[in-house]
Short mmCIF file of C-alpha atoms in Angstrom, two decimals:
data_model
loop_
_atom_site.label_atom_id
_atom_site.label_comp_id
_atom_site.label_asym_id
_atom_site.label_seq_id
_atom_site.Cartn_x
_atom_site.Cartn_y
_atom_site.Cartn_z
CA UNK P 128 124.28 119.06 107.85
CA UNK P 129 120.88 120.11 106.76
CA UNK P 130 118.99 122.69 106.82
CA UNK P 131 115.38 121.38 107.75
CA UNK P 132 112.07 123.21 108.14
CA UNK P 133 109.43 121.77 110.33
CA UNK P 134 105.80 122.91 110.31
CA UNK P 135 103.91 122.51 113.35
CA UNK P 136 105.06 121.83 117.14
CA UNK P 137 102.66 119.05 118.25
CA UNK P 138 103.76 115.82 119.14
CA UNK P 139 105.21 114.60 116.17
CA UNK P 140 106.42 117.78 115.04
CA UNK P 141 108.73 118.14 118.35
CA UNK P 142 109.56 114.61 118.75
CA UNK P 143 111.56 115.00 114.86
CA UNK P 144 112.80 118.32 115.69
CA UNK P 145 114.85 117.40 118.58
CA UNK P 146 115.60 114.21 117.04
CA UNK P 147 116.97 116.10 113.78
CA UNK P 148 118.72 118.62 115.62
CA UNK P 149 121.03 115.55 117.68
CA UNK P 150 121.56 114.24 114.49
CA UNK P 151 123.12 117.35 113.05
CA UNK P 152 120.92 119.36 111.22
CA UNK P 153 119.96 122.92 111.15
CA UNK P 154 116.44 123.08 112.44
CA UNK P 155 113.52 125.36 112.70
CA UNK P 156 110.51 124.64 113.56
CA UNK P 157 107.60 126.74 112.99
CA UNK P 158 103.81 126.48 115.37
CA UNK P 159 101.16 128.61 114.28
CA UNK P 160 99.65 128.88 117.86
CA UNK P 161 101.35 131.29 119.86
CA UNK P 162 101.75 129.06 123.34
CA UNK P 163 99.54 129.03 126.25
CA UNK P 164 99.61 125.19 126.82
CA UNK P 165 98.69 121.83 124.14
CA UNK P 166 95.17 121.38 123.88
CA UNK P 167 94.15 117.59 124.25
CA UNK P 168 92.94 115.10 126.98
CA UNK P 169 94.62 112.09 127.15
CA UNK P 170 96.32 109.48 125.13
CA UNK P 171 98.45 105.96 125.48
CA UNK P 172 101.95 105.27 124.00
CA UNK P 173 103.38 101.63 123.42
CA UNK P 174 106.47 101.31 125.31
CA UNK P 175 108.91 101.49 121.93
CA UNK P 176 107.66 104.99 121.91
CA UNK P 177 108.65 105.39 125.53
CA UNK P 178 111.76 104.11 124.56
CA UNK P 179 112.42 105.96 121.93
CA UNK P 180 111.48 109.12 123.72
CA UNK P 181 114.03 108.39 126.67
CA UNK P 182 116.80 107.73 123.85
CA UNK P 183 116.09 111.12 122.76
CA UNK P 184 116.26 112.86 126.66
CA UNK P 185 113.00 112.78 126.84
CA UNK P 186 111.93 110.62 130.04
CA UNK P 187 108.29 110.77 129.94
CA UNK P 188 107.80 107.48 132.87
CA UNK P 189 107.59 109.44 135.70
CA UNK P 190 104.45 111.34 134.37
CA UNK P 191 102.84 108.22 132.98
CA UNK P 192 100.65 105.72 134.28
CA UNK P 193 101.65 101.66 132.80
CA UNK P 194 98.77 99.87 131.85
CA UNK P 195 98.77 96.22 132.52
CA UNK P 196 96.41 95.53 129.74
CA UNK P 197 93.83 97.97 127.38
CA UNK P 198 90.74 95.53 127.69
CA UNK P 199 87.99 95.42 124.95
CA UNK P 200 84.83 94.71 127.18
CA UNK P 201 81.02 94.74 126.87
CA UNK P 202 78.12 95.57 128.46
CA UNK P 203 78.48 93.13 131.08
CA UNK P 204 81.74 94.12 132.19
CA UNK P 205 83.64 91.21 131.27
CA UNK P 206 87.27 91.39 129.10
CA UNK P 207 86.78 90.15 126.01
CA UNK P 208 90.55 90.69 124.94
CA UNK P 209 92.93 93.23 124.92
CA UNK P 210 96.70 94.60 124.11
CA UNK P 211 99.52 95.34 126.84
CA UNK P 212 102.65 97.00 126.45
CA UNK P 213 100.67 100.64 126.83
CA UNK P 214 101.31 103.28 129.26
CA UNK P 215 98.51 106.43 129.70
CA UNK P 216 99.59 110.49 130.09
CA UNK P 217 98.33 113.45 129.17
CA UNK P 218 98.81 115.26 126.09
CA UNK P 219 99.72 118.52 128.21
CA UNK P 220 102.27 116.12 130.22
CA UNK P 221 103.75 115.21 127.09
CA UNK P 222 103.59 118.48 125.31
CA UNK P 223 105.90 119.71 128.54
CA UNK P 224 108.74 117.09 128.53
CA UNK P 225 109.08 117.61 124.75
CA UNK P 226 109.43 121.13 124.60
CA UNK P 227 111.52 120.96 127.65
CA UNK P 228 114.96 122.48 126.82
CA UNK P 229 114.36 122.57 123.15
CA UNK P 230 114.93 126.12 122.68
CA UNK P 231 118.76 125.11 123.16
CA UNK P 232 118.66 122.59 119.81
CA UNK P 233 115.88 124.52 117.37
CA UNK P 234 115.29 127.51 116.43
CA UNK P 235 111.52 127.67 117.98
CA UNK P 236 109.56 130.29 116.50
CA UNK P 237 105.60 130.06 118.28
CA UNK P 238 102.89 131.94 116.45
CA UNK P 239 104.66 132.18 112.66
CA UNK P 240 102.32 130.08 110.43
CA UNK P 241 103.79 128.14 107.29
CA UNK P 242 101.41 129.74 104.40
CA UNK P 243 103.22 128.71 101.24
CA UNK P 244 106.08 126.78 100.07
CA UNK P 245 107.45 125.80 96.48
CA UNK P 246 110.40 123.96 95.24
CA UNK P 247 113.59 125.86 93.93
CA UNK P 248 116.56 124.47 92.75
CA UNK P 249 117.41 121.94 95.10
CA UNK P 250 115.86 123.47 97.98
CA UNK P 251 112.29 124.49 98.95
CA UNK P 252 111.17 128.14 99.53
CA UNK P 253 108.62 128.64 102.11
CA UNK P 254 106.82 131.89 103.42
CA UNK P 255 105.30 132.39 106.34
CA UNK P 256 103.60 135.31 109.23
CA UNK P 257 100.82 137.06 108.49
CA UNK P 258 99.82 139.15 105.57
CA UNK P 259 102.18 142.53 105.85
CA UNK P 260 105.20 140.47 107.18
CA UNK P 261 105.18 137.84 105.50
CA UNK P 262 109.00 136.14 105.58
CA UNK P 263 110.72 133.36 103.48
CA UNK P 264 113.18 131.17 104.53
CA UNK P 265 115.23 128.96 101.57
CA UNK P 266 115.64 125.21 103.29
CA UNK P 267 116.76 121.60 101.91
CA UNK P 268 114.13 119.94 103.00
CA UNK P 269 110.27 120.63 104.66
CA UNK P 270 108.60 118.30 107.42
CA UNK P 271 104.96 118.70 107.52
CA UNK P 272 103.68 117.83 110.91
CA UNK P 273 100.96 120.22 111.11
CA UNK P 274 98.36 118.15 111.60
CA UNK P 275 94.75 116.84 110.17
CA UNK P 276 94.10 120.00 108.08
CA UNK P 277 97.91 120.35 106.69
CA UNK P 278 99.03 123.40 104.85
CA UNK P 279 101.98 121.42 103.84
CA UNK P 280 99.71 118.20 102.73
CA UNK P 281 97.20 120.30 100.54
CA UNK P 282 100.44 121.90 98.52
CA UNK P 283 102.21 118.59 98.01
CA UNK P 284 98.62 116.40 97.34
CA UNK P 285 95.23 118.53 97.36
CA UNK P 286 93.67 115.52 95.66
CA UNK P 287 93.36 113.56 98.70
CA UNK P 288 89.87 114.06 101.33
CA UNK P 289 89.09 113.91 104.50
CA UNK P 290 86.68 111.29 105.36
CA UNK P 291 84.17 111.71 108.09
CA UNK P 292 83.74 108.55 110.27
CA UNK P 293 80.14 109.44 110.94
CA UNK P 294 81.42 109.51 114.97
CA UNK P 295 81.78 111.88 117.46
CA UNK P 296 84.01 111.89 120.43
CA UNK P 297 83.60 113.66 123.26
CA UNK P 298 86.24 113.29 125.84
CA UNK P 299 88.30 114.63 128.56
CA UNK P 300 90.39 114.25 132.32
CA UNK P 301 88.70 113.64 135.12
CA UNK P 302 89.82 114.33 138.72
CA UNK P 303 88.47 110.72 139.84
CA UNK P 304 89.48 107.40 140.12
CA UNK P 305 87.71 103.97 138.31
CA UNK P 306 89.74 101.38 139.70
CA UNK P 307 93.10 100.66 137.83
CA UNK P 308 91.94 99.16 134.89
CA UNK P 309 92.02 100.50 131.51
CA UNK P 310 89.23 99.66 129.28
CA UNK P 311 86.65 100.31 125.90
CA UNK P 312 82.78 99.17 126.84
CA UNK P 313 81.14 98.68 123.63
CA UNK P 314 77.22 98.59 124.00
CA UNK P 315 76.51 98.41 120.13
CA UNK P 316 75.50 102.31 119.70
CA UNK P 317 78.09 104.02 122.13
CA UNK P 318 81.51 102.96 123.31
CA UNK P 319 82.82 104.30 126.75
CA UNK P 320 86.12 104.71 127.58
CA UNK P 321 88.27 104.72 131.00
CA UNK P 322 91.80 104.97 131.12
CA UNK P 323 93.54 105.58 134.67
CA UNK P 324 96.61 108.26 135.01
CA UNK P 325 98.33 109.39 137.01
CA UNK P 326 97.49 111.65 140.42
CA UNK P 327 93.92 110.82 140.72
CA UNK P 328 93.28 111.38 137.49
CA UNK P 329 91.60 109.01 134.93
CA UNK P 330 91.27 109.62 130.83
CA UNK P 331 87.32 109.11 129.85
CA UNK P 332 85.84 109.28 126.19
CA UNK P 333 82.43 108.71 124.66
CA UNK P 334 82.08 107.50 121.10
CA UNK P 335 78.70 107.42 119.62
CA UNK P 336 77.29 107.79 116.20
CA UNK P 337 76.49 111.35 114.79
CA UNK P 338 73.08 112.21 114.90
CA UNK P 339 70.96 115.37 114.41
CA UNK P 340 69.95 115.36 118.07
CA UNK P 341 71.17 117.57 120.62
CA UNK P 342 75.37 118.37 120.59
CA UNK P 343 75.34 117.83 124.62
CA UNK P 344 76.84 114.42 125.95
CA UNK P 345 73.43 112.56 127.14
CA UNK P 346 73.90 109.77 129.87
CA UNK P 347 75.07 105.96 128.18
CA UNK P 348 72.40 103.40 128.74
CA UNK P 349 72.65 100.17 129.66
CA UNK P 350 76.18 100.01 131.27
CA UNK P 351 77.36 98.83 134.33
CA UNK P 352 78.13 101.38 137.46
CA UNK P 353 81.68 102.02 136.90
CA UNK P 354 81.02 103.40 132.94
CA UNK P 355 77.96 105.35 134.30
CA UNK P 356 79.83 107.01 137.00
CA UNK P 357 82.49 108.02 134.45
CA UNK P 358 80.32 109.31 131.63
CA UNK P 359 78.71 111.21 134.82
CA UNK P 360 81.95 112.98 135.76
CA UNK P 361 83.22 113.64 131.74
CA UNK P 362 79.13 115.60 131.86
CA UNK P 363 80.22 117.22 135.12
CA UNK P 364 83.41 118.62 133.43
CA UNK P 365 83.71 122.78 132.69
CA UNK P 366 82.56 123.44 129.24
CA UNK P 367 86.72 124.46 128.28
CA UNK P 368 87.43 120.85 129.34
CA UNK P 369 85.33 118.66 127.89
CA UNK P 370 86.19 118.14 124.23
CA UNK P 371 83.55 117.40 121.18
CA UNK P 372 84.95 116.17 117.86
CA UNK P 373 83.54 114.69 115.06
CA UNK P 374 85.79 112.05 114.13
CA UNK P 375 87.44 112.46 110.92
CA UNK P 376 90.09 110.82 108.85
CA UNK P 377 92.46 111.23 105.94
CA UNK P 378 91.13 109.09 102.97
CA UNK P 379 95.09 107.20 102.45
CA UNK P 380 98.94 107.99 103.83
CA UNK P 381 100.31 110.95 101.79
CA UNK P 382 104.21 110.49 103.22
CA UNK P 383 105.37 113.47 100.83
CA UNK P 384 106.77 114.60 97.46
CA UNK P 385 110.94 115.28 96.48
CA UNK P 386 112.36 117.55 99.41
CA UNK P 387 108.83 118.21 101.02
CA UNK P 388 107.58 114.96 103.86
CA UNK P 389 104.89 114.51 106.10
CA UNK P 390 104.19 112.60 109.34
CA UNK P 391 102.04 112.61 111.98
CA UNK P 392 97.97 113.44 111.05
CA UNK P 393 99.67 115.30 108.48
CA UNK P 394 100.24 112.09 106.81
CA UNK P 395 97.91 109.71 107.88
CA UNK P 396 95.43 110.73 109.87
CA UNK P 397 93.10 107.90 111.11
CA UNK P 398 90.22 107.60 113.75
CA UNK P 399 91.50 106.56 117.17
CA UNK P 400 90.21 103.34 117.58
CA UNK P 401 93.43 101.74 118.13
CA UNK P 402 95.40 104.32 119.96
CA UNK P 403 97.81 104.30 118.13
CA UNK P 404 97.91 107.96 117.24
CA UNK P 405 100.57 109.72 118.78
CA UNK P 406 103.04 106.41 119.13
CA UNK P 407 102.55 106.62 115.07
CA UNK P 408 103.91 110.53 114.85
CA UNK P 409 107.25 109.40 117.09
CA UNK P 410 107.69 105.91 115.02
CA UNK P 411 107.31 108.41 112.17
CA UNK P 412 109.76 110.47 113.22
CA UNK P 413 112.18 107.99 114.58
CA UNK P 414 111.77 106.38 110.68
CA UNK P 415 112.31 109.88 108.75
CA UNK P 416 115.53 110.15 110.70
CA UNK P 417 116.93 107.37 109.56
CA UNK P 418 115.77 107.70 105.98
CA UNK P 419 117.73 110.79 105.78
CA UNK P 420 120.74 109.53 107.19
CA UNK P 421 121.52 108.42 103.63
CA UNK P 422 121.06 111.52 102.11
CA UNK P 423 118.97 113.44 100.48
CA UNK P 424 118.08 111.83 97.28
CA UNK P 425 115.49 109.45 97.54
CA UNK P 426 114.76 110.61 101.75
CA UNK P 427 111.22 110.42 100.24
CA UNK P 428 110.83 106.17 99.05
CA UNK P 429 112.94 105.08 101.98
CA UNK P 430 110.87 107.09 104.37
CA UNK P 431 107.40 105.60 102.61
CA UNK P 432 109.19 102.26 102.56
CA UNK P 433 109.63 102.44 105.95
CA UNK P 434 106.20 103.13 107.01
CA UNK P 435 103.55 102.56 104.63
CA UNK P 436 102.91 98.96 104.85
CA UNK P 437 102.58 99.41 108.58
CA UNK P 438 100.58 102.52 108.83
CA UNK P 439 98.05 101.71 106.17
CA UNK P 440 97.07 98.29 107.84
CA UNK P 441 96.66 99.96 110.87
CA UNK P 442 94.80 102.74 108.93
CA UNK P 443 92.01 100.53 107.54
CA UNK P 444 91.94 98.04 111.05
CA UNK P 445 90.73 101.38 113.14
CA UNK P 446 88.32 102.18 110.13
CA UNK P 447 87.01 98.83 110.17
CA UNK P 448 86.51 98.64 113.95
CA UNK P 449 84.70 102.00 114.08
CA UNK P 450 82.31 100.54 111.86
CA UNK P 451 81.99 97.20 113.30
CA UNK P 452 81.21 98.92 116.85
CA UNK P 453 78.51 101.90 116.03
CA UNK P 454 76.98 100.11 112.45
CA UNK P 455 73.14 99.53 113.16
CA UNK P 456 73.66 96.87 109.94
CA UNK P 457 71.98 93.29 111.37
CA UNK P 458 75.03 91.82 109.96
CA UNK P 459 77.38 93.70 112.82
CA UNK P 460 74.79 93.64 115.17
CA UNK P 461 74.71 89.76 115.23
CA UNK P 462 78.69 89.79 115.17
CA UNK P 463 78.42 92.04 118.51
CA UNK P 464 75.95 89.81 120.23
CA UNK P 465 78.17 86.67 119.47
CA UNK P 466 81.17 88.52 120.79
CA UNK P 467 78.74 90.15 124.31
CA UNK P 468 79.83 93.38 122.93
CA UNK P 469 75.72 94.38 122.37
CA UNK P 470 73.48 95.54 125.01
CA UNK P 471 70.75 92.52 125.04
CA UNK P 472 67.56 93.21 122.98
CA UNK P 473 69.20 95.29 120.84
#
């Protein structure tokens, strides 16, 4: 058995405590936040993360909607390819079922920040709470899951940025339905997003390039009715719900250093153009697992074995795409008219 620190209690953060924990080890797992809910909108896992969630006891189906396919269209409304194998929920919905009865396997300690760590011996030290009570806790091994701006990443690599995309997202739920199809319109400048759920309920997000004009979501010209009458009800949503964010990036995969690993934005943080996102931070977790099934000595190569090659592709293919769909270069505009993915006279 070991004893195993986790920092941060987002998706992948829970999904490799409880994971951990029915392996055998000793876990705690630290969340700076306090409760009160997740904050997000939606997402889409592939269904080996559903799978691998269910292995765990953690049926997420019944709260999430399976997409047929996640179609790529353009202005015109037409598919112009897509993937299937995806199913939609929310990242509240999700947040639930994995927190669900996990008091009973971790020791769950909500608004205790990890501030500091160092290695000692063959163990890690690690403080945390806020100045005046602050508390250490001696552990075999630290899992950084908390996230784009990682405490745990800037100790173990401060060399590596964050890139800006030069996007921003602005995205939330909407009590409406947009027919059952799931699907990204791409109109050379903006790219409009609908992805049904469950209940009513359908996922819509903007993506546009940053400018220095107003922060408000403006309407999305040139799109057919169904992508106006989304981008209509995300502007109709209470300030609270609908989410801004410019979209950022982590420069490469930092998977971790001796008895310290990462996972999750933590690790890789990338720009969601493929969705891929949070089925990354449970095949991360799933992978870390395993890599310390054979001990402790070299967790850290096995675990980057495991994942690099994979994650890194995927890395610079959502980079890539981001650029190909917002770049006002005539060499990606003509690419966009031969694919109908550019508003005519454009």
């Amino acid at each position: 058995m070991v004893d195993i620190l986790v920092a941060g209690a987002g998706i992948g953060g829970t999904t490799v405590a409880r994971l951990l924990a029915r392996a055998g080890h000793r876990v705690t797992l630290l969340e700076r936040a306090s409760g009160g809910g997740a904050p997000g909108a939606g997402l889409v896992l592939t269904d080996t993360s559903l799978r691998t969630l269910a292995a765990a006891g953690v049926d997420v189906r019944p709260a999430a909607r399976a997409l047929p396919v996640l179609q790529l269209t353009g202005p015109d409304g037409r598919g112009r390819g897509g993937v299937r194998g995806r199913s939609a929920l929310t990242r509240p919905d999700l947040a639930a079922h994995l927190t669900e009865g996990l008091d009973g396997l971790v020791d769950v300690r909500l608004g205790e920040a990890l501030t500091g760590l160092h290695p000692e011996g063959s163990g890690v030290v690690c403080v945390s709470g806020p100045e005046g009570a602050r508390r250490e806790h001696r552990v075999d091994l630290v899992v950084g899951a908390d996230g784009l701006r990682s405490t745990v990443r800037r100790t173990v690599d401060p060399t590596v940025p964050l890139r800006s995309a030069g996007q921003v997202c602005w995205r939330g739920i909407v009590h409406h339905e947009f027919g059952d199809r799931a699907s990204e319109l791409w109109t050379g400048r903006d790219r409009v997003g609908i992805v049904p759920l469950t209940a009513g309920r359908s996922y819509v997000f903007v993506v546009r390039p940053v400018d220095p004009g107003p922060p408000d979501l403006s309407p999305v010209p040139g799109v057919p009715g169904r992508e106006a009458a989304a981008v209509r009800a995300l502007q109709a949503l209470p300030p609270a719900e609908l989410l801004r964010h410019d979209l950022l990036e982590l420069d490469r995969p930092v998977w971790g250093t001796g008895r310290v690993l990462l996972l999750g934005d933590a690790a890789h943080a990338m720009t969601p153009n493929t969705g891929l996102g949070a089925a990354f931070a449970i095949e991360d977790a799933v992978a870390l697992v395993r890599s310390l099934a054979d001990g402790l000595d070299g967790v850290t190569r096995r675990y980057r074995s495991a994942r690099h090659r994979r994650v890194r592709t995927v890395q610079l293919v959502s980079r890539a795409a981001g650029r190909l769909a917002h770049s006002p270069h005539p060499a990606a505009r003509r690419v966009r008219r031969s694919l109908g993915l550019q508003v005519p006279g454009r």
